[in-house]
Amino acid sequence: MAVNIPMKTNTNGAAAITPEQIGALIEAPVREASVAFNDLVSTTVTTDSHDYRIPILLEDADVEWTGEGEEIIPSDMEFDELKVTPRKATGLVGISSELADDSSPDAQSQVGRSLAEKIIAKVDYGFLNKQTSPNAPKGGLGNLVGATNLVTDLSNLDFVADAISAIELAGGHLTALIANPADALVLAKLKESAGSNKPLLGDASEGLRARALGTPVLTSRHCPSGVIYGVSRGDIQTILRKGTTLVVDRSVWFTRDLVAIRSIMRVEFGVPVPARVAVITVQAADGS
């Protein structure tokens, strides 16, 4: 990861939080905590290029039963492509000079956590919600056209079976469900039968990170309430452009004795076959 530091963060010989340390505390937590980077949700791809092109197979090669000694007839494979341009997610925090000059692990964690949380929020919101800003990512789940649309009242797990079937018919494989914590809570309270205290999602010790018909249920506060996404990780790509930067500057808030720390990460999403994503709308039992 590229690191940029125009001004040193140490004074009077005090040990400082080095840019390398802060950089490690930003990119790694984002990739670990962000739903968009979760291995159950997508495949992460890093690129050096301004644009990244995802090939889309439009027509498979033909395979025929052929007799011994007979000529094998060649067939053509037809491809299209989806061009993806990573967008800039930025985080900017101001910390006290005392904290900047403190090299303790606790101080480093505070700085890294603050920046990482800002970028995680920006990336996951962009991934899970419809985006209209020209600077925001356009390939996230909220902007998909042609996704598989389903409906549930969350009274049972039939919608999961429907999602599994629909995604497999489109050529994918359901690997995770993504829900707002409020909707996940409703699912977590479902019981195996009337009068039973056994959760329908499995062992209650798993909390909201349980499984619905064997499918992991992931939660994100950035997922719109009333919408559950069913995803096929092999059919969603999170594109991370190399060159995440970190800039530390003491001059921005000079009169307040604060150190400005800014991080920039460029990310976009690609879903070549939208039908392999299920958008499940939660409705009341009366259909409203």
Short mmCIF file of N, CA and C in Angstrom, two decimals, residues 83-221:
data_model
loop_
_atom_site.label_atom_id
_atom_site.label_comp_id
_atom_site.label_asym_id
_atom_site.label_seq_id
_atom_site.Cartn_x
_atom_site.Cartn_y
_atom_site.Cartn_z
N LYS A 83 -17.13 -2.96 -17.77
CA LYS A 83 -16.03 -2.08 -17.38
C LYS A 83 -16.34 -1.44 -16.03
N VAL A 84 -15.39 -1.55 -15.12
CA VAL A 84 -15.56 -1.05 -13.76
C VAL A 84 -14.47 -0.02 -13.48
N THR A 85 -14.86 1.14 -12.94
CA THR A 85 -13.91 2.19 -12.59
C THR A 85 -13.98 2.44 -11.09
N PRO A 86 -12.96 2.05 -10.33
CA PRO A 86 -12.99 2.25 -8.87
C PRO A 86 -13.23 3.71 -8.49
N ARG A 87 -14.10 3.92 -7.48
CA ARG A 87 -14.44 5.25 -6.98
C ARG A 87 -13.70 5.52 -5.68
N LYS A 88 -13.57 6.79 -5.36
CA LYS A 88 -12.74 7.20 -4.22
C LYS A 88 -13.55 7.31 -2.94
N ALA A 89 -13.20 6.47 -1.94
CA ALA A 89 -13.77 6.57 -0.60
C ALA A 89 -12.74 7.22 0.30
N THR A 90 -13.13 8.25 1.01
CA THR A 90 -12.16 9.00 1.81
C THR A 90 -12.55 9.05 3.27
N GLY A 91 -11.55 9.09 4.12
CA GLY A 91 -11.76 9.26 5.55
C GLY A 91 -10.82 10.33 6.06
N LEU A 92 -11.33 11.25 6.88
CA LEU A 92 -10.51 12.32 7.43
C LEU A 92 -10.84 12.48 8.90
N VAL A 93 -9.82 12.37 9.76
CA VAL A 93 -10.02 12.55 11.19
C VAL A 93 -8.98 13.53 11.73
N GLY A 94 -9.35 14.19 12.80
CA GLY A 94 -8.41 15.06 13.51
C GLY A 94 -8.13 14.47 14.88
N ILE A 95 -6.87 14.31 15.21
CA ILE A 95 -6.50 13.76 16.51
C ILE A 95 -5.58 14.74 17.21
N SER A 96 -5.53 14.65 18.51
CA SER A 96 -4.68 15.56 19.28
C SER A 96 -3.21 15.26 19.01
N SER A 97 -2.38 16.27 19.20
CA SER A 97 -0.94 16.07 19.03
C SER A 97 -0.42 15.03 20.01
N GLU A 98 -1.01 15.03 21.21
CA GLU A 98 -0.57 14.04 22.20
C GLU A 98 -0.81 12.62 21.71
N LEU A 99 -1.99 12.40 21.09
CA LEU A 99 -2.28 11.07 20.58
C LEU A 99 -1.38 10.73 19.40
N ALA A 100 -1.14 11.73 18.54
CA ALA A 100 -0.28 11.49 17.38
C ALA A 100 1.14 11.14 17.80
N ASP A 101 1.58 11.70 18.92
CA ASP A 101 2.95 11.47 19.38
C ASP A 101 3.08 10.26 20.30
N ASP A 102 1.96 9.59 20.53
CA ASP A 102 1.95 8.42 21.40
C ASP A 102 2.10 7.17 20.54
N SER A 103 3.14 6.41 20.76
CA SER A 103 3.41 5.23 19.93
C SER A 103 2.82 3.96 20.52
N SER A 104 2.02 4.07 21.56
CA SER A 104 1.48 2.88 22.20
C SER A 104 0.47 2.19 21.27
N PRO A 105 0.32 0.87 21.40
CA PRO A 105 -0.66 0.15 20.57
C PRO A 105 -2.08 0.69 20.71
N ASP A 106 -2.45 1.12 21.93
CA ASP A 106 -3.81 1.64 22.13
C ASP A 106 -4.04 2.89 21.30
N ALA A 107 -3.06 3.78 21.27
CA ALA A 107 -3.19 5.01 20.49
C ALA A 107 -3.29 4.70 19.01
N GLN A 108 -2.47 3.78 18.54
CA GLN A 108 -2.51 3.40 17.12
C GLN A 108 -3.87 2.79 16.77
N SER A 109 -4.39 1.96 17.67
CA SER A 109 -5.67 1.33 17.40
C SER A 109 -6.79 2.35 17.31
N GLN A 110 -6.75 3.37 18.16
CA GLN A 110 -7.79 4.40 18.13
C GLN A 110 -7.80 5.13 16.79
N VAL A 111 -6.61 5.48 16.32
CA VAL A 111 -6.51 6.19 15.05
C VAL A 111 -6.98 5.30 13.89
N GLY A 112 -6.43 4.09 13.86
CA GLY A 112 -6.80 3.18 12.78
C GLY A 112 -8.28 2.85 12.78
N ARG A 113 -8.84 2.60 13.97
CA ARG A 113 -10.26 2.26 14.06
C ARG A 113 -11.14 3.40 13.58
N SER A 114 -10.79 4.61 13.94
CA SER A 114 -11.60 5.77 13.55
C SER A 114 -11.63 5.93 12.03
N LEU A 115 -10.46 5.85 11.40
CA LEU A 115 -10.41 5.99 9.95
C LEU A 115 -11.07 4.80 9.26
N ALA A 116 -10.79 3.60 9.74
CA ALA A 116 -11.35 2.41 9.11
C ALA A 116 -12.87 2.42 9.18
N GLU A 117 -13.44 2.84 10.30
CA GLU A 117 -14.89 2.86 10.44
C GLU A 117 -15.53 3.81 9.45
N LYS A 118 -14.88 4.94 9.20
CA LYS A 118 -15.43 5.89 8.23
C LYS A 118 -15.44 5.29 6.83
N ILE A 119 -14.36 4.61 6.47
CA ILE A 119 -14.29 4.05 5.13
C ILE A 119 -15.20 2.84 5.00
N ILE A 120 -15.28 2.00 6.03
CA ILE A 120 -16.19 0.85 6.00
C ILE A 120 -17.62 1.33 5.78
N ALA A 121 -18.02 2.36 6.52
CA ALA A 121 -19.38 2.89 6.38
C ALA A 121 -19.64 3.38 4.96
N LYS A 122 -18.66 4.09 4.40
CA LYS A 122 -18.84 4.63 3.05
C LYS A 122 -18.91 3.51 2.01
N VAL A 123 -18.02 2.53 2.13
CA VAL A 123 -17.97 1.43 1.16
C VAL A 123 -19.23 0.57 1.25
N ASP A 124 -19.63 0.19 2.46
CA ASP A 124 -20.79 -0.70 2.60
C ASP A 124 -22.09 0.01 2.24
N TYR A 125 -22.20 1.29 2.57
CA TYR A 125 -23.40 2.02 2.17
C TYR A 125 -23.48 2.07 0.64
N GLY A 126 -22.35 2.31 0.01
CA GLY A 126 -22.32 2.35 -1.45
C GLY A 126 -22.63 1.00 -2.08
N PHE A 127 -22.26 -0.06 -1.40
CA PHE A 127 -22.48 -1.41 -1.91
C PHE A 127 -23.93 -1.84 -1.78
N LEU A 128 -24.60 -1.41 -0.70
CA LEU A 128 -25.92 -1.94 -0.36
C LEU A 128 -27.09 -1.00 -0.69
N ASN A 129 -26.81 0.22 -1.09
CA ASN A 129 -27.87 1.19 -1.34
C ASN A 129 -27.77 1.77 -2.75
N LYS A 130 -28.91 2.22 -3.26
CA LYS A 130 -28.93 2.86 -4.57
C LYS A 130 -28.14 4.16 -4.50
N GLN A 131 -27.25 4.36 -5.45
CA GLN A 131 -26.39 5.53 -5.48
C GLN A 131 -26.69 6.38 -6.70
N THR A 132 -26.88 7.68 -6.48
CA THR A 132 -27.15 8.60 -7.60
C THR A 132 -26.07 9.64 -7.78
N SER A 133 -25.22 9.83 -6.78
CA SER A 133 -24.14 10.81 -6.90
C SER A 133 -23.17 10.39 -7.99
N PRO A 134 -22.70 11.35 -8.82
CA PRO A 134 -21.75 10.98 -9.88
C PRO A 134 -20.43 10.45 -9.35
N ASN A 135 -20.10 10.74 -8.09
CA ASN A 135 -18.83 10.29 -7.52
C ASN A 135 -18.93 8.95 -6.81
N ALA A 136 -20.16 8.45 -6.62
CA ALA A 136 -20.37 7.21 -5.87
C ALA A 136 -20.26 6.00 -6.79
N PRO A 137 -20.00 4.82 -6.21
CA PRO A 137 -19.98 3.59 -7.02
C PRO A 137 -21.36 3.30 -7.60
N LYS A 138 -21.36 2.73 -8.80
CA LYS A 138 -22.63 2.43 -9.49
C LYS A 138 -22.87 0.94 -9.66
N GLY A 139 -21.92 0.11 -9.21
CA GLY A 139 -22.05 -1.31 -9.43
C GLY A 139 -22.54 -2.09 -8.24
N GLY A 140 -22.97 -1.41 -7.17
CA GLY A 140 -23.41 -2.10 -5.97
C GLY A 140 -24.77 -2.75 -6.12
N LEU A 141 -25.19 -3.46 -5.08
CA LEU A 141 -26.44 -4.22 -5.14
C LEU A 141 -27.66 -3.32 -5.25
N GLY A 142 -27.58 -2.11 -4.68
CA GLY A 142 -28.71 -1.19 -4.75
C GLY A 142 -28.96 -0.62 -6.12
N ASN A 143 -27.99 -0.72 -7.03
CA ASN A 143 -28.13 -0.17 -8.37
C ASN A 143 -28.34 -1.25 -9.43
N LEU A 144 -28.49 -2.50 -9.02
CA LEU A 144 -28.61 -3.58 -9.99
C LEU A 144 -29.90 -3.48 -10.80
N VAL A 145 -29.78 -3.72 -12.08
CA VAL A 145 -30.93 -3.84 -12.97
C VAL A 145 -30.95 -5.28 -13.48
N GLY A 146 -32.06 -5.97 -13.24
CA GLY A 146 -32.15 -7.35 -13.69
C GLY A 146 -31.92 -8.37 -12.61
N ALA A 147 -31.86 -7.92 -11.34
CA ALA A 147 -31.70 -8.86 -10.24
C ALA A 147 -32.98 -9.68 -10.06
N THR A 148 -32.86 -10.80 -9.36
CA THR A 148 -34.02 -11.64 -9.05
C THR A 148 -34.79 -11.02 -7.88
N ASN A 149 -36.04 -10.68 -8.09
CA ASN A 149 -36.85 -10.02 -7.06
C ASN A 149 -37.78 -11.02 -6.38
N LEU A 150 -37.72 -11.05 -5.04
CA LEU A 150 -38.56 -11.94 -4.25
C LEU A 150 -39.22 -11.14 -3.13
N VAL A 151 -40.21 -11.74 -2.49
CA VAL A 151 -40.94 -11.07 -1.41
C VAL A 151 -41.08 -12.04 -0.24
N THR A 152 -41.02 -11.52 1.00
CA THR A 152 -41.23 -12.33 2.19
C THR A 152 -41.88 -11.49 3.28
N ASP A 153 -42.59 -12.17 4.19
CA ASP A 153 -43.11 -11.47 5.37
C ASP A 153 -42.32 -11.89 6.61
N LEU A 154 -41.24 -12.65 6.40
CA LEU A 154 -40.34 -13.10 7.47
C LEU A 154 -41.03 -14.02 8.49
N SER A 155 -42.15 -14.62 8.09
CA SER A 155 -42.82 -15.55 8.99
C SER A 155 -42.23 -16.95 8.91
N ASN A 156 -41.45 -17.21 7.86
CA ASN A 156 -40.79 -18.50 7.68
C ASN A 156 -39.58 -18.30 6.78
N LEU A 157 -38.92 -19.39 6.42
CA LEU A 157 -37.71 -19.31 5.61
C LEU A 157 -37.94 -19.74 4.15
N ASP A 158 -39.19 -19.72 3.72
CA ASP A 158 -39.48 -20.11 2.34
C ASP A 158 -38.74 -19.21 1.35
N PHE A 159 -38.56 -17.95 1.69
CA PHE A 159 -37.89 -17.02 0.78
C PHE A 159 -36.44 -17.43 0.53
N VAL A 160 -35.82 -18.10 1.51
CA VAL A 160 -34.45 -18.57 1.32
C VAL A 160 -34.42 -19.70 0.29
N ALA A 161 -35.37 -20.62 0.40
CA ALA A 161 -35.47 -21.69 -0.59
C ALA A 161 -35.72 -21.12 -1.98
N ASP A 162 -36.58 -20.09 -2.06
CA ASP A 162 -36.86 -19.45 -3.34
C ASP A 162 -35.58 -18.81 -3.91
N ALA A 163 -34.80 -18.16 -3.03
CA ALA A 163 -33.56 -17.52 -3.47
C ALA A 163 -32.54 -18.55 -3.95
N ILE A 164 -32.41 -19.65 -3.20
CA ILE A 164 -31.49 -20.71 -3.61
C ILE A 164 -31.85 -21.22 -5.00
N SER A 165 -33.14 -21.50 -5.21
CA SER A 165 -33.59 -22.03 -6.49
C SER A 165 -33.37 -21.03 -7.62
N ALA A 166 -33.79 -19.78 -7.41
CA ALA A 166 -33.71 -18.77 -8.47
C ALA A 166 -32.27 -18.48 -8.87
N ILE A 167 -31.39 -18.39 -7.88
CA ILE A 167 -29.99 -18.09 -8.17
C ILE A 167 -29.32 -19.26 -8.88
N GLU A 168 -29.67 -20.49 -8.48
CA GLU A 168 -29.10 -21.66 -9.14
C GLU A 168 -29.62 -21.78 -10.57
N LEU A 169 -30.89 -21.45 -10.80
CA LEU A 169 -31.42 -21.46 -12.16
C LEU A 169 -30.70 -20.46 -13.05
N ALA A 170 -30.20 -19.36 -12.44
CA ALA A 170 -29.46 -18.35 -13.20
C ALA A 170 -27.98 -18.71 -13.34
N GLY A 171 -27.58 -19.83 -12.73
CA GLY A 171 -26.20 -20.28 -12.87
C GLY A 171 -25.30 -19.96 -11.69
N GLY A 172 -25.86 -19.43 -10.59
CA GLY A 172 -25.05 -19.08 -9.43
C GLY A 172 -25.27 -20.04 -8.28
N HIS A 173 -24.81 -19.63 -7.10
CA HIS A 173 -24.94 -20.44 -5.89
C HIS A 173 -25.05 -19.51 -4.70
N LEU A 174 -26.16 -19.60 -3.97
CA LEU A 174 -26.38 -18.71 -2.83
C LEU A 174 -25.34 -18.99 -1.74
N THR A 175 -24.54 -17.97 -1.40
CA THR A 175 -23.48 -18.15 -0.39
C THR A 175 -23.73 -17.36 0.87
N ALA A 176 -24.60 -16.35 0.83
CA ALA A 176 -24.88 -15.56 2.03
C ALA A 176 -26.14 -14.72 1.84
N LEU A 177 -26.77 -14.40 2.96
CA LEU A 177 -27.84 -13.42 3.01
C LEU A 177 -27.33 -12.21 3.77
N ILE A 178 -27.67 -11.02 3.30
CA ILE A 178 -27.27 -9.77 3.97
C ILE A 178 -28.53 -9.05 4.39
N ALA A 179 -28.62 -8.72 5.68
CA ALA A 179 -29.83 -8.09 6.20
C ALA A 179 -29.50 -6.98 7.18
N ASN A 180 -30.42 -6.04 7.30
CA ASN A 180 -30.34 -5.05 8.35
C ASN A 180 -30.50 -5.77 9.69
N PRO A 181 -29.80 -5.33 10.75
CA PRO A 181 -29.93 -6.02 12.04
C PRO A 181 -31.37 -6.15 12.52
N ALA A 182 -32.23 -5.18 12.20
CA ALA A 182 -33.63 -5.27 12.64
C ALA A 182 -34.35 -6.43 11.96
N ASP A 183 -34.10 -6.63 10.66
CA ASP A 183 -34.71 -7.76 9.96
C ASP A 183 -34.08 -9.08 10.39
N ALA A 184 -32.78 -9.07 10.64
CA ALA A 184 -32.11 -10.28 11.11
C ALA A 184 -32.62 -10.69 12.47
N LEU A 185 -32.99 -9.72 13.29
CA LEU A 185 -33.54 -10.02 14.61
C LEU A 185 -34.86 -10.77 14.49
N VAL A 186 -35.70 -10.38 13.54
CA VAL A 186 -36.98 -11.08 13.32
C VAL A 186 -36.70 -12.53 12.95
N LEU A 187 -35.73 -12.74 12.07
CA LEU A 187 -35.38 -14.11 11.68
C LEU A 187 -34.84 -14.90 12.86
N ALA A 188 -34.01 -14.24 13.67
CA ALA A 188 -33.40 -14.92 14.81
C ALA A 188 -34.44 -15.38 15.83
N LYS A 189 -35.59 -14.72 15.86
CA LYS A 189 -36.65 -15.06 16.84
C LYS A 189 -37.58 -16.15 16.34
N LEU A 190 -37.45 -16.53 15.05
CA LEU A 190 -38.30 -17.59 14.53
C LEU A 190 -37.98 -18.90 15.24
N LYS A 191 -39.02 -19.66 15.60
CA LYS A 191 -38.84 -20.93 16.29
C LYS A 191 -39.20 -22.09 15.36
N GLU A 192 -38.66 -23.27 15.69
CA GLU A 192 -38.87 -24.44 14.84
C GLU A 192 -40.34 -24.83 14.74
N SER A 193 -41.10 -24.62 15.82
CA SER A 193 -42.51 -24.96 15.80
C SER A 193 -43.22 -24.20 16.91
N ALA A 194 -44.55 -24.21 16.86
CA ALA A 194 -45.33 -23.52 17.90
C ALA A 194 -45.03 -24.14 19.27
N GLY A 195 -44.75 -23.30 20.25
CA GLY A 195 -44.45 -23.77 21.58
C GLY A 195 -43.01 -24.15 21.80
N SER A 196 -42.19 -24.12 20.73
CA SER A 196 -40.77 -24.48 20.85
C SER A 196 -39.94 -23.22 21.13
N ASN A 197 -38.86 -23.39 21.85
CA ASN A 197 -37.92 -22.30 22.09
C ASN A 197 -36.65 -22.45 21.26
N LYS A 198 -36.62 -23.46 20.41
CA LYS A 198 -35.44 -23.71 19.60
C LYS A 198 -35.46 -22.82 18.35
N PRO A 199 -34.44 -21.97 18.18
CA PRO A 199 -34.43 -21.05 17.03
C PRO A 199 -34.42 -21.79 15.70
N LEU A 200 -35.17 -21.28 14.74
CA LEU A 200 -35.22 -21.88 13.41
C LEU A 200 -33.88 -21.72 12.69
N LEU A 201 -33.12 -20.69 13.06
CA LEU A 201 -31.83 -20.45 12.41
C LEU A 201 -30.71 -21.28 13.00
N GLY A 202 -31.00 -22.08 14.02
CA GLY A 202 -29.95 -22.92 14.58
C GLY A 202 -29.58 -22.50 15.99
N ASP A 203 -28.37 -22.84 16.39
CA ASP A 203 -27.89 -22.61 17.75
C ASP A 203 -27.95 -21.13 18.09
N ALA A 204 -28.65 -20.81 19.17
CA ALA A 204 -28.80 -19.40 19.57
C ALA A 204 -27.47 -18.78 19.97
N SER A 205 -26.46 -19.62 20.28
CA SER A 205 -25.15 -19.07 20.66
C SER A 205 -24.48 -18.35 19.51
N GLU A 206 -24.96 -18.60 18.29
CA GLU A 206 -24.40 -17.92 17.13
C GLU A 206 -24.95 -16.49 17.00
N GLY A 207 -25.94 -16.15 17.80
CA GLY A 207 -26.53 -14.82 17.73
C GLY A 207 -27.16 -14.59 16.37
N LEU A 208 -26.99 -13.36 15.86
CA LEU A 208 -27.57 -13.04 14.56
C LEU A 208 -26.75 -13.60 13.41
N ARG A 209 -25.54 -14.08 13.71
CA ARG A 209 -24.70 -14.65 12.66
C ARG A 209 -25.00 -16.15 12.54
N ALA A 210 -26.25 -16.45 12.28
CA ALA A 210 -26.69 -17.84 12.19
C ALA A 210 -26.87 -18.21 10.72
N ARG A 211 -27.50 -19.38 10.51
CA ARG A 211 -27.70 -19.87 9.15
C ARG A 211 -29.18 -20.11 8.89
N ALA A 212 -29.61 -19.72 7.71
CA ALA A 212 -30.97 -19.95 7.27
C ALA A 212 -30.93 -20.97 6.15
N LEU A 213 -31.47 -22.17 6.39
CA LEU A 213 -31.38 -23.28 5.44
C LEU A 213 -29.94 -23.51 5.01
N GLY A 214 -29.03 -23.38 5.97
CA GLY A 214 -27.61 -23.60 5.71
C GLY A 214 -26.87 -22.40 5.16
N THR A 215 -27.58 -21.31 4.91
CA THR A 215 -26.96 -20.11 4.33
C THR A 215 -26.60 -19.12 5.44
N PRO A 216 -25.35 -18.67 5.52
CA PRO A 216 -24.97 -17.69 6.54
C PRO A 216 -25.77 -16.39 6.41
N VAL A 217 -26.19 -15.86 7.55
CA VAL A 217 -26.92 -14.59 7.59
C VAL A 217 -25.96 -13.53 8.13
N LEU A 218 -25.57 -12.59 7.27
CA LEU A 218 -24.69 -11.50 7.66
C LEU A 218 -25.53 -10.25 7.91
N THR A 219 -25.12 -9.44 8.86
CA THR A 219 -25.85 -8.20 9.14
C THR A 219 -25.00 -6.99 8.87
N SER A 220 -25.66 -5.93 8.46
CA SER A 220 -25.00 -4.63 8.27
C SER A 220 -26.01 -3.53 8.54
N ARG A 221 -25.64 -2.58 9.37
CA ARG A 221 -26.53 -1.46 9.63
C ARG A 221 -26.70 -0.58 8.41
#
